[in-house]
Amino acid sequence: MTFGRVNPQFRLEDQGIEGLEDVHYNLIEPALIEAALRNGEGTLGQGGAFLVSTGRFTGRSPRDKHVVRTAAVDKHIWWENNAEMSAQGFDALYDDMRAHMKGRTYYVQDLIGGADPKHAINVRMVTELAWHGLFIRHMLRRPDRAALDGFMADFTVINCPSFKADPDRHGCRSETVIALNFDRKLILIGGTEYAGENKKSVFTLLNYILPEKGIMPMHCSANHAEGNPVDTAVFFGLSGTGKTTLSADPARTLIGDDEHGWSDRGTFNFEGGCYAKTINLDPEAEPEIYATTAKFGTVIENMVYDPETLELDFEDDSLTANMRCAYPLHYISNASDTALGGHPKNVIMLTCDAFGVLPPIARLTPAQAMYHFLSGFTSKVAGTERGVTEPEPTFSTCFGAPFMPRRPEAYGNLLREKIAKHGATCWLVNTGWTGGAYGTGSRMPIKATRALLSAALDGSLGEVEFRKDPNFGFEVPVEVPGVAEVLLDPRRTWDDPSAYDNQAERLVQMFADNFEQYVPYIDEDVKAAAIG
């Protein structure tokens, strides 16, 4: 039995996609799982979770993402960060992909990007794999069933993992391709089974569209005080900094864990679900996220499991350290029903400093906030990638460079303007190392991080005494109840203060060297705020 609206008013044939064996429109979760099992795409796990392997690609392929260069977008795209594709190459790619699709079965999900209806876009996802339909049904927002009959897509995404691109013919880098054509309102994905490409293609799309409307797209999690959406906080951060963990505060309402917009009406989630890392997931520290791994329909990506009991192994990273689970937002008990919040009262920028230099929390001026936002600093540590033997700095501008089609200053200026207009307080929070660099020092105590964040969010941190950091010039609290005083002064946590000074000087220079690329595009106060 097939569930879903098989014959919507707007069909794939109307979009020039013809000759398919079968098309399933808007199947709900049970039917998608049935189809995926029938196709041999994965295994039904404990509680009805769906266990899959994404094959050769266990993460995104940012170097294979291309933007079609047309007159309409030419002056607006950050070409140093986005590989171009010609309109002719894209047309050939689309023709060849449609020819490849003939005689095959596809799954269509008509979904919404954005919880604020004033700024939302309709997205049609066309997927070769049924479980990709399940994944994106979690990750984007689902319209009411009655709205599907007249659904008209603003953009269409076609994901065909079995299709291999031809670099010579299509003008791409490899057989794997993610091609965005803003003029044709079409995104093509081929040669990869990694489902994260689906959601990030929509995020990239919104990152291009929304700034023209004065809306700040953000790679961040967000929550608000229970019963008080006006008291909203957003958490910027790259992978491994604690973005999902720290925003999942049981005392606050979760708006979302990854992608949001900041409009003249406040904060809104782009998505309808969460995509959480599961490596070393702790049932005591993160009980609600852990519980989703055994709930019906949760997609479990690239996790090792017992073939008989189907019990998941949260420590075995032999497939990838980037093991994940995707689930609908309502699986988290304190999730917002509306996915809407007020203007952020607090803006938190999370970094994992493996050099052991940055304090656990610092207060930023608007100019300093723009500096650290454009820098997007965190660090890789030994073991995260082959060949990494000591901490390596990672600067991913706006805390999400792979998803930024426009130049970084476009987003930095928007953030700065909104911070100034709405009076948000900005904080830099280091969840990395203290008492020394990675390998010598220790990880910042999560209990201290949570205590400092709680004090920042309830306003009490703003009342304590601050000192000026000699390296970066931001303000650092001198003493905070419930937090060891020595922890607030990183230099004092090192056995050899001169070794700290050398490490600090090194990190400051790394920041300065990275920031040189933005100097021609920024105001003097941001340049002045850059260092000390």
Coordinates of C-alpha atoms in Angstrom, one line a residue:
M1 CA 0.0 0.0 0.0
T2 CA 1.3 3.4 -0.9
F3 CA 0.7 6.4 1.4
G4 CA 0.9 9.9 0.2
R5 CA -0.6 12.2 -2.5
V6 CA 0.4 10.4 -5.6
N7 CA -1.0 12.9 -8.1
P8 CA -0.4 16.5 -6.9
Q9 CA -1.4 19.3 -9.2
F10 CA 2.3 20.0 -9.9
R11 CA 4.1 16.8 -11.1
L12 CA 7.6 16.1 -12.1
E13 CA 6.5 15.9 -15.7
D14 CA 5.5 19.5 -15.5
Q15 CA 9.2 20.2 -14.6
G16 CA 10.5 18.4 -17.7
I17 CA 11.4 15.2 -15.7
E18 CA 9.9 12.4 -17.7
G19 CA 10.2 8.7 -18.3
L20 CA 10.6 7.6 -14.7
E21 CA 9.5 4.1 -13.7
D22 CA 7.5 5.4 -10.7
V23 CA 7.2 8.5 -8.6
H24 CA 6.0 8.6 -5.0
Y25 CA 4.9 12.0 -3.8
N26 CA 5.0 13.0 -0.1
L27 CA 5.1 9.5 1.5
I28 CA 4.9 9.7 5.3
E29 CA 7.4 8.0 7.5
P30 CA 6.1 4.4 7.6
A31 CA 5.8 4.3 3.9
L32 CA 9.3 5.7 3.3
I33 CA 10.7 3.1 5.7
E34 CA 8.8 0.3 3.9
A35 CA 10.2 1.5 0.6
A36 CA 13.7 1.8 1.9
L37 CA 13.6 -1.7 3.4
R38 CA 12.2 -3.1 0.2
N39 CA 15.0 -1.4 -1.8
G40 CA 17.7 -2.8 0.6
E41 CA 18.8 0.7 1.6
G42 CA 19.3 0.0 5.3
T43 CA 18.2 -1.9 8.4
L44 CA 15.3 -1.4 10.8
G45 CA 16.9 -0.8 14.2
Q46 CA 15.8 -0.8 17.8
G47 CA 12.6 1.3 18.4
G48 CA 12.1 1.6 14.6
A49 CA 15.2 3.7 13.9
F50 CA 16.5 3.3 10.4
L51 CA 20.2 2.3 10.2
V52 CA 22.1 3.3 7.1
S53 CA 25.6 3.5 5.7
T54 CA 26.4 6.4 3.3
G55 CA 29.2 4.4 1.6
R56 CA 32.4 6.2 0.4
F57 CA 31.3 9.6 1.6
T58 CA 30.6 10.0 5.3
G59 CA 30.6 13.8 5.2
R60 CA 30.0 16.7 2.9
S61 CA 32.1 17.3 -0.2
P62 CA 32.6 21.1 -0.1
R63 CA 35.2 21.1 -2.9
D64 CA 32.6 19.6 -5.2
K65 CA 30.0 22.3 -4.7
H66 CA 29.5 24.7 -7.6
V67 CA 27.5 27.8 -8.3
V68 CA 26.4 28.5 -11.8
R69 CA 27.9 31.8 -13.0
T70 CA 25.3 34.0 -14.6
A71 CA 24.9 37.8 -15.0
A72 CA 22.3 37.9 -12.3
V73 CA 24.5 36.5 -9.5
D74 CA 28.0 37.3 -10.8
K75 CA 28.6 40.4 -8.6
H76 CA 27.0 38.8 -5.5
I77 CA 28.9 35.5 -5.2
W78 CA 32.0 35.0 -3.1
W79 CA 33.9 33.3 -6.0
E80 CA 37.0 32.7 -3.9
N81 CA 34.9 30.3 -1.8
N82 CA 32.5 29.0 -4.4
A83 CA 33.7 27.1 -7.4
E84 CA 31.9 28.3 -10.5
M85 CA 30.1 26.3 -13.2
S86 CA 29.1 27.6 -16.6
A87 CA 25.4 27.8 -17.6
Q88 CA 26.3 25.5 -20.5
G89 CA 27.9 22.9 -18.2
F90 CA 24.9 23.0 -15.9
D91 CA 22.5 22.5 -18.8
A92 CA 24.5 19.5 -19.9
L93 CA 24.6 18.2 -16.3
Y94 CA 20.8 18.5 -16.0
D95 CA 20.2 16.8 -19.4
D96 CA 22.5 13.9 -18.5
M97 CA 21.0 13.5 -15.1
R98 CA 17.4 13.4 -16.4
A99 CA 18.5 10.8 -19.0
H100 CA 20.1 8.8 -16.2
M101 CA 16.9 9.0 -14.1
K102 CA 14.7 7.4 -16.8
G103 CA 13.2 4.0 -15.9
R104 CA 14.0 4.5 -12.2
T105 CA 11.9 5.2 -9.1
Y106 CA 12.1 8.5 -7.3
Y107 CA 10.6 9.9 -4.1
V108 CA 9.3 13.5 -3.9
Q109 CA 8.9 15.5 -0.7
D110 CA 7.3 18.9 -0.9
L111 CA 8.7 20.8 2.1
I112 CA 9.3 24.3 3.6
G113 CA 12.5 26.0 4.6
G114 CA 11.8 28.5 7.4
A115 CA 9.4 28.6 10.3
D116 CA 8.4 32.2 9.7
P117 CA 5.8 32.1 6.9
K118 CA 6.7 35.6 5.8
H119 CA 10.2 34.5 4.9
A120 CA 9.8 30.8 4.2
I121 CA 10.5 29.1 0.8
N122 CA 8.9 26.1 -0.7
V123 CA 11.4 23.3 -1.6
R124 CA 10.7 20.2 -3.7
M125 CA 13.2 17.4 -2.8
V126 CA 13.5 14.7 -5.4
T127 CA 15.5 11.8 -4.1
E128 CA 16.6 8.5 -5.6
L129 CA 16.9 6.9 -2.1
A130 CA 13.8 6.5 -0.1
W131 CA 15.7 7.0 3.1
H132 CA 16.9 10.4 1.8
G133 CA 13.2 11.3 1.6
L134 CA 12.8 10.3 5.3
F135 CA 15.9 12.3 6.3
I136 CA 14.9 15.5 4.6
R137 CA 11.3 15.1 5.8
H138 CA 12.8 15.3 9.3
M139 CA 15.2 18.1 8.5
L140 CA 12.9 20.6 6.7
R141 CA 9.5 21.7 7.7
R142 CA 6.4 19.7 6.7
P143 CA 3.4 21.6 5.4
D144 CA -0.1 20.6 6.4
R145 CA -1.4 17.7 4.4
A146 CA -4.2 19.9 2.9
A147 CA -1.6 22.3 1.6
L148 CA 0.2 19.7 -0.5
D149 CA -2.4 19.6 -3.3
G150 CA -1.6 23.2 -4.4
F151 CA 2.0 23.2 -3.4
M152 CA 4.2 25.1 -5.8
A153 CA 8.0 24.9 -5.4
D154 CA 10.2 27.9 -5.3
F155 CA 13.3 25.7 -5.7
T156 CA 13.8 22.1 -6.6
V157 CA 16.6 19.9 -5.4
I158 CA 17.3 16.6 -7.3
N159 CA 19.6 14.1 -5.5
C160 CA 20.8 11.2 -7.6
P161 CA 23.6 9.3 -5.9
S162 CA 24.0 6.7 -8.7
F163 CA 24.7 9.5 -11.2
K164 CA 28.4 10.3 -11.9
A165 CA 29.3 13.7 -13.3
D166 CA 31.8 14.1 -16.1
P167 CA 34.2 16.9 -15.2
D168 CA 35.2 17.6 -18.8
R169 CA 31.6 17.8 -20.0
H170 CA 30.0 19.4 -17.0
G171 CA 32.8 21.7 -15.8
C172 CA 33.0 20.3 -12.3
R173 CA 35.9 18.9 -10.2
S174 CA 35.0 15.2 -10.0
E175 CA 32.3 12.6 -10.4
T176 CA 30.6 14.0 -7.3
V177 CA 28.8 17.2 -7.8
I178 CA 26.6 19.7 -6.0
A179 CA 25.5 22.4 -8.4
L180 CA 23.3 25.4 -7.5
N181 CA 21.6 27.4 -10.3
F182 CA 19.9 30.4 -8.7
D183 CA 18.5 31.6 -12.0
R184 CA 16.8 28.2 -12.8
K185 CA 15.9 27.7 -9.1
L186 CA 17.4 24.3 -9.3
I187 CA 20.0 22.3 -7.3
L188 CA 21.5 19.1 -8.6
I189 CA 23.4 16.6 -6.4
G190 CA 25.1 13.5 -7.8
G191 CA 27.7 10.9 -6.8
T192 CA 27.3 10.9 -3.0
E193 CA 24.9 9.2 -0.6
Y194 CA 25.7 11.5 2.3
A195 CA 22.3 12.9 3.2
G196 CA 23.7 16.1 4.8
E197 CA 24.2 17.5 1.3
N198 CA 20.4 17.7 1.0
K199 CA 19.9 20.0 4.0
K200 CA 23.1 22.0 3.5
S201 CA 22.1 22.8 -0.1
V202 CA 18.9 24.4 1.2
F203 CA 20.9 26.3 3.9
T204 CA 23.2 27.6 1.2
L205 CA 20.2 28.7 -0.8
L206 CA 18.7 30.6 2.2
N207 CA 22.2 32.1 2.8
Y208 CA 22.0 33.7 -0.6
I209 CA 18.3 34.7 -0.7
L210 CA 17.7 36.2 2.8
P211 CA 20.4 38.9 3.1
E212 CA 18.7 40.8 0.2
K213 CA 15.7 41.0 2.5
G214 CA 17.7 42.3 5.5
I215 CA 17.6 38.9 7.2
M216 CA 20.7 37.4 8.9
P217 CA 21.0 33.7 8.1
M218 CA 23.0 32.0 10.9
H219 CA 24.8 28.6 11.3
C220 CA 23.7 28.5 15.0
S221 CA 21.5 26.8 17.5
A222 CA 19.0 28.8 19.5
N223 CA 16.8 28.6 22.6
H224 CA 14.8 30.9 24.8
A225 CA 13.8 31.2 28.4
E226 CA 10.8 28.9 29.3
G227 CA 7.6 30.8 28.6
N228 CA 9.5 33.9 27.4
P229 CA 10.5 33.9 23.7
V230 CA 11.8 37.5 24.2
D231 CA 14.7 36.1 26.1
T232 CA 16.4 34.3 23.1
A233 CA 20.0 33.2 22.8
V234 CA 21.8 32.0 19.7
F235 CA 24.9 29.8 19.7
F236 CA 27.3 30.0 16.8
G237 CA 29.9 27.3 16.5
L238 CA 31.7 24.8 14.2
S239 CA 31.6 21.1 14.6
G240 CA 32.9 19.9 18.0
T241 CA 32.4 23.2 19.9
G242 CA 29.3 22.1 21.7
K243 CA 26.6 24.0 19.7
T244 CA 24.0 21.3 20.0
T245 CA 24.9 20.2 23.5
L246 CA 24.9 23.6 25.1
S247 CA 21.7 24.8 23.5
A248 CA 19.9 21.7 24.7
D249 CA 19.3 23.2 28.1
P250 CA 16.3 21.5 29.9
A251 CA 15.6 24.8 31.7
R252 CA 15.1 26.6 28.3
T253 CA 13.0 26.0 25.2
L254 CA 14.9 24.7 22.2
I255 CA 14.1 26.7 19.0
G256 CA 16.5 24.6 16.9
D257 CA 20.0 23.1 16.8
D258 CA 21.7 24.3 13.5
E259 CA 20.2 26.9 11.2
H260 CA 18.3 30.0 11.9
G261 CA 17.3 33.4 10.6
W262 CA 17.2 36.8 12.4
S263 CA 14.6 39.1 10.8
D264 CA 12.9 42.3 11.8
R265 CA 10.4 40.0 13.6
G266 CA 13.0 38.0 15.6
T267 CA 14.6 34.6 15.4
F268 CA 13.2 31.6 13.4
N269 CA 14.4 28.1 12.7
F270 CA 15.0 27.1 9.1
E271 CA 14.4 23.4 9.9
G272 CA 12.0 21.0 11.4
G273 CA 14.5 18.5 12.9
C274 CA 17.9 18.0 14.4
Y275 CA 21.1 16.3 12.9
A276 CA 23.2 15.4 15.9
K277 CA 26.6 13.8 16.2
T278 CA 26.4 10.5 18.1
I279 CA 30.0 9.7 18.7
N280 CA 30.4 9.1 22.5
L281 CA 26.9 10.3 23.0
D282 CA 26.3 10.0 26.8
P283 CA 22.8 9.0 28.1
E284 CA 23.4 10.9 31.3
A285 CA 24.8 14.1 29.8
E286 CA 22.5 14.2 26.8
P287 CA 19.5 11.9 27.7
E288 CA 17.0 13.3 25.2
I289 CA 19.3 13.2 22.2
Y290 CA 20.4 9.7 23.2
A291 CA 16.8 8.6 23.5
T292 CA 16.1 9.6 19.9
T293 CA 18.4 6.9 18.6
A294 CA 15.8 4.3 19.5
K295 CA 12.7 6.2 18.3
F296 CA 10.7 5.4 15.2
G297 CA 11.9 6.9 12.0
T298 CA 15.2 8.4 13.4
V299 CA 17.8 8.0 10.7
I300 CA 21.1 6.6 12.1
E301 CA 24.0 7.3 9.8
N302 CA 27.3 5.3 9.7
M303 CA 27.1 3.8 13.2
V304 CA 28.5 0.4 14.0
Y305 CA 25.9 -1.9 15.6
D306 CA 25.5 -5.5 16.8
P307 CA 24.1 -7.6 13.9
E308 CA 21.9 -9.7 16.2
T309 CA 20.7 -7.3 18.8
L310 CA 21.0 -4.1 16.7
E311 CA 22.5 -2.3 19.7
L312 CA 24.4 0.8 18.6
D313 CA 28.0 1.3 19.5
F314 CA 28.5 4.9 20.3
E315 CA 32.3 4.6 20.7
D316 CA 33.3 2.7 17.6
D317 CA 34.3 5.3 15.0
S318 CA 35.7 2.8 12.5
L319 CA 33.3 3.9 9.9
T320 CA 33.6 7.6 10.7
A321 CA 33.9 10.0 13.6
N322 CA 31.1 11.9 11.9
M323 CA 28.4 9.4 12.9
R324 CA 25.0 11.1 13.2
C325 CA 21.3 10.8 13.9
A326 CA 18.5 12.8 12.2
Y327 CA 15.1 13.2 13.9
P328 CA 12.1 15.5 14.0
L329 CA 12.3 18.4 16.5
H330 CA 9.3 17.2 18.4
Y331 CA 11.3 14.2 19.7
I332 CA 12.9 16.7 22.1
S333 CA 10.5 17.4 24.9
N334 CA 11.3 21.0 25.5
A335 CA 11.3 21.9 21.8
S336 CA 9.4 25.0 20.7
D337 CA 6.0 24.3 19.0
T338 CA 6.5 27.4 16.8
A339 CA 10.3 27.3 16.2
L340 CA 10.1 31.1 16.7
G341 CA 11.9 33.3 19.1
G342 CA 12.5 37.0 19.8
H343 CA 15.5 39.1 18.9
P344 CA 18.5 37.5 20.5
K345 CA 19.3 39.0 23.9
N346 CA 22.6 37.1 24.0
V347 CA 24.8 36.0 21.1
I348 CA 27.3 33.3 22.0
M349 CA 30.2 32.4 19.7
L350 CA 31.6 29.0 20.6
T351 CA 35.2 28.0 20.0
C352 CA 37.3 24.9 20.8
D353 CA 40.8 26.4 21.5
A354 CA 43.2 23.5 21.5
F355 CA 46.1 25.9 22.2
G356 CA 44.9 26.6 25.7
V357 CA 45.0 30.4 25.3
L358 CA 41.5 31.7 25.3
P359 CA 39.5 32.2 28.5
P360 CA 36.4 30.2 29.2
I361 CA 34.2 33.2 28.5
A362 CA 34.7 36.8 27.3
R363 CA 32.4 39.7 26.6
L364 CA 32.7 41.3 23.1
T365 CA 31.9 44.8 21.8
P366 CA 30.0 44.9 18.5
A367 CA 33.2 45.5 16.6
Q368 CA 34.9 42.6 18.4
A369 CA 31.9 40.4 17.7
M370 CA 32.2 41.1 14.0
Y371 CA 36.0 40.4 14.2
H372 CA 35.5 37.0 15.8
F373 CA 32.5 36.2 13.6
L374 CA 34.5 36.8 10.5
S375 CA 37.4 34.8 12.0
G376 CA 35.2 31.8 12.9
F377 CA 38.1 30.2 14.9
T378 CA 38.3 26.7 16.3
S379 CA 41.0 24.1 16.1
K380 CA 41.6 20.5 15.0
V381 CA 43.5 18.2 17.3
A382 CA 45.6 15.1 16.8
G383 CA 43.6 12.2 15.6
T384 CA 40.8 14.1 14.0
E385 CA 42.5 13.9 10.6
R386 CA 45.3 11.9 9.1
G387 CA 48.6 13.7 9.6
V388 CA 47.5 16.0 12.3
T389 CA 50.0 15.6 15.1
E390 CA 49.5 18.9 17.0
P391 CA 46.8 21.5 17.3
E392 CA 45.9 23.2 14.0
P393 CA 43.9 26.4 13.7
T394 CA 40.8 26.3 11.7
F395 CA 39.2 29.6 10.5
S396 CA 35.8 29.1 9.0
T397 CA 34.3 32.5 8.4
C398 CA 30.9 33.2 9.9
F399 CA 31.2 29.8 11.5
G400 CA 30.2 28.1 8.3
A401 CA 32.3 29.1 5.3
P402 CA 31.2 26.1 3.1
F403 CA 27.6 27.4 3.2
M404 CA 28.3 31.1 2.4
P405 CA 27.6 32.0 -1.2
R406 CA 28.1 35.7 -0.5
R407 CA 31.2 37.5 0.8
P408 CA 31.7 37.2 4.6
E409 CA 31.3 41.0 5.1
A410 CA 27.7 40.8 3.9
Y411 CA 26.9 38.5 6.8
G412 CA 29.3 40.3 9.3
N413 CA 27.7 43.7 8.6
L414 CA 24.2 42.3 9.0
L415 CA 25.1 40.7 12.3
R416 CA 26.7 43.9 13.6
E417 CA 23.8 46.0 12.6
K418 CA 21.3 43.7 14.3
I419 CA 23.4 43.5 17.5
A420 CA 23.5 47.3 17.6
K421 CA 19.8 47.8 16.8
H422 CA 18.5 45.3 19.3
G423 CA 21.1 45.6 22.1
A424 CA 22.3 42.0 22.2
T425 CA 25.2 41.1 24.4
C426 CA 27.9 39.1 22.7
W427 CA 30.1 36.4 24.4
L428 CA 33.0 34.3 23.2
V429 CA 33.0 30.9 24.9
N430 CA 35.9 28.5 24.8
T431 CA 35.0 24.9 25.2
G432 CA 38.5 23.7 24.4
W433 CA 41.6 23.4 26.6
T434 CA 42.9 25.0 29.7
G435 CA 46.2 24.6 31.7
G436 CA 48.1 23.9 28.5
A437 CA 47.5 23.0 24.9
Y438 CA 46.0 19.7 23.7
G439 CA 48.1 16.8 25.0
T440 CA 49.3 18.8 28.1
G441 CA 46.3 20.6 29.5
S442 CA 42.8 19.4 30.1
R443 CA 39.4 20.0 28.5
M444 CA 37.5 22.9 29.8
P445 CA 35.1 21.5 32.5
I446 CA 31.6 21.3 31.1
K447 CA 30.2 22.2 34.5
A448 CA 32.1 25.5 34.5
T449 CA 31.0 26.2 30.9
R450 CA 27.4 25.6 31.8
A451 CA 27.7 27.8 34.9
L452 CA 29.2 30.7 33.0
L453 CA 26.6 30.4 30.2
S454 CA 23.8 30.3 32.8
A455 CA 25.2 33.5 34.4
A456 CA 25.4 35.1 31.0
L457 CA 21.9 34.2 30.0
D458 CA 20.3 35.3 33.3
G459 CA 22.1 38.6 33.3
S460 CA 24.1 38.1 36.5
L461 CA 27.4 37.8 34.6
G462 CA 27.0 41.4 33.4
E463 CA 27.2 42.6 37.1
V464 CA 30.6 41.1 38.0
E465 CA 34.0 42.8 37.7
F466 CA 35.8 42.4 34.3
R467 CA 39.4 42.8 33.2
K468 CA 40.8 43.5 29.8
D469 CA 42.5 40.6 28.1
P470 CA 46.1 41.6 27.1
N471 CA 46.1 39.5 24.0
F472 CA 42.7 40.1 22.4
G473 CA 41.4 43.1 24.2
F474 CA 38.0 41.7 25.1
E475 CA 36.6 41.7 28.7
V476 CA 37.0 38.7 30.9
P477 CA 35.2 38.2 34.2
V478 CA 37.5 38.2 37.3
E479 CA 35.3 36.2 39.6
V480 CA 32.0 34.3 39.0
P481 CA 30.2 32.3 41.7
G482 CA 30.5 28.5 41.2
V483 CA 33.5 28.8 38.9
A484 CA 37.1 28.4 40.1
E485 CA 38.7 31.8 39.9
V486 CA 42.0 30.5 38.4
L487 CA 40.0 29.1 35.4
L488 CA 39.1 32.6 34.4
D489 CA 42.7 33.6 33.9
P490 CA 44.2 31.1 31.4
R491 CA 47.8 32.2 32.1
R492 CA 47.5 31.1 35.7
T493 CA 46.4 27.6 34.8
W494 CA 49.7 26.9 33.0
D495 CA 52.6 25.5 35.0
D496 CA 55.0 27.7 32.9
P497 CA 53.5 31.3 32.4
S498 CA 56.2 32.1 29.8
A499 CA 55.1 29.1 27.8
Y500 CA 51.6 30.5 27.9
D501 CA 52.9 33.9 26.7
N502 CA 54.6 32.2 23.7
Q503 CA 51.5 30.2 22.8
A504 CA 49.3 33.3 23.1
E505 CA 51.6 35.3 20.9
R506 CA 51.5 32.5 18.3
L507 CA 47.7 32.3 18.4
V508 CA 47.3 36.1 18.1
Q509 CA 49.5 36.1 15.0
M510 CA 47.4 33.3 13.5
F511 CA 44.3 35.4 13.9
A512 CA 46.1 38.4 12.4
D513 CA 47.4 36.5 9.4
N514 CA 43.9 35.0 8.7
F515 CA 42.2 38.4 9.1
E516 CA 44.3 40.1 6.5
Q517 CA 41.9 38.9 3.8
Y518 CA 39.1 41.0 5.3
V519 CA 40.9 44.3 6.0
P520 CA 40.1 45.9 2.6
Y521 CA 36.4 45.4 3.2
I522 CA 35.8 46.4 6.9
D523 CA 35.4 49.6 8.9
E524 CA 38.2 51.1 11.0
D525 CA 36.7 50.3 14.3
V526 CA 36.7 46.6 13.4
K527 CA 40.3 46.8 12.4
A528 CA 41.0 48.5 15.7
A529 CA 39.1 45.9 17.6
A530 CA 41.0 43.1 15.9
I531 CA 43.8 42.7 18.4
G532 CA 44.2 44.2 21.8

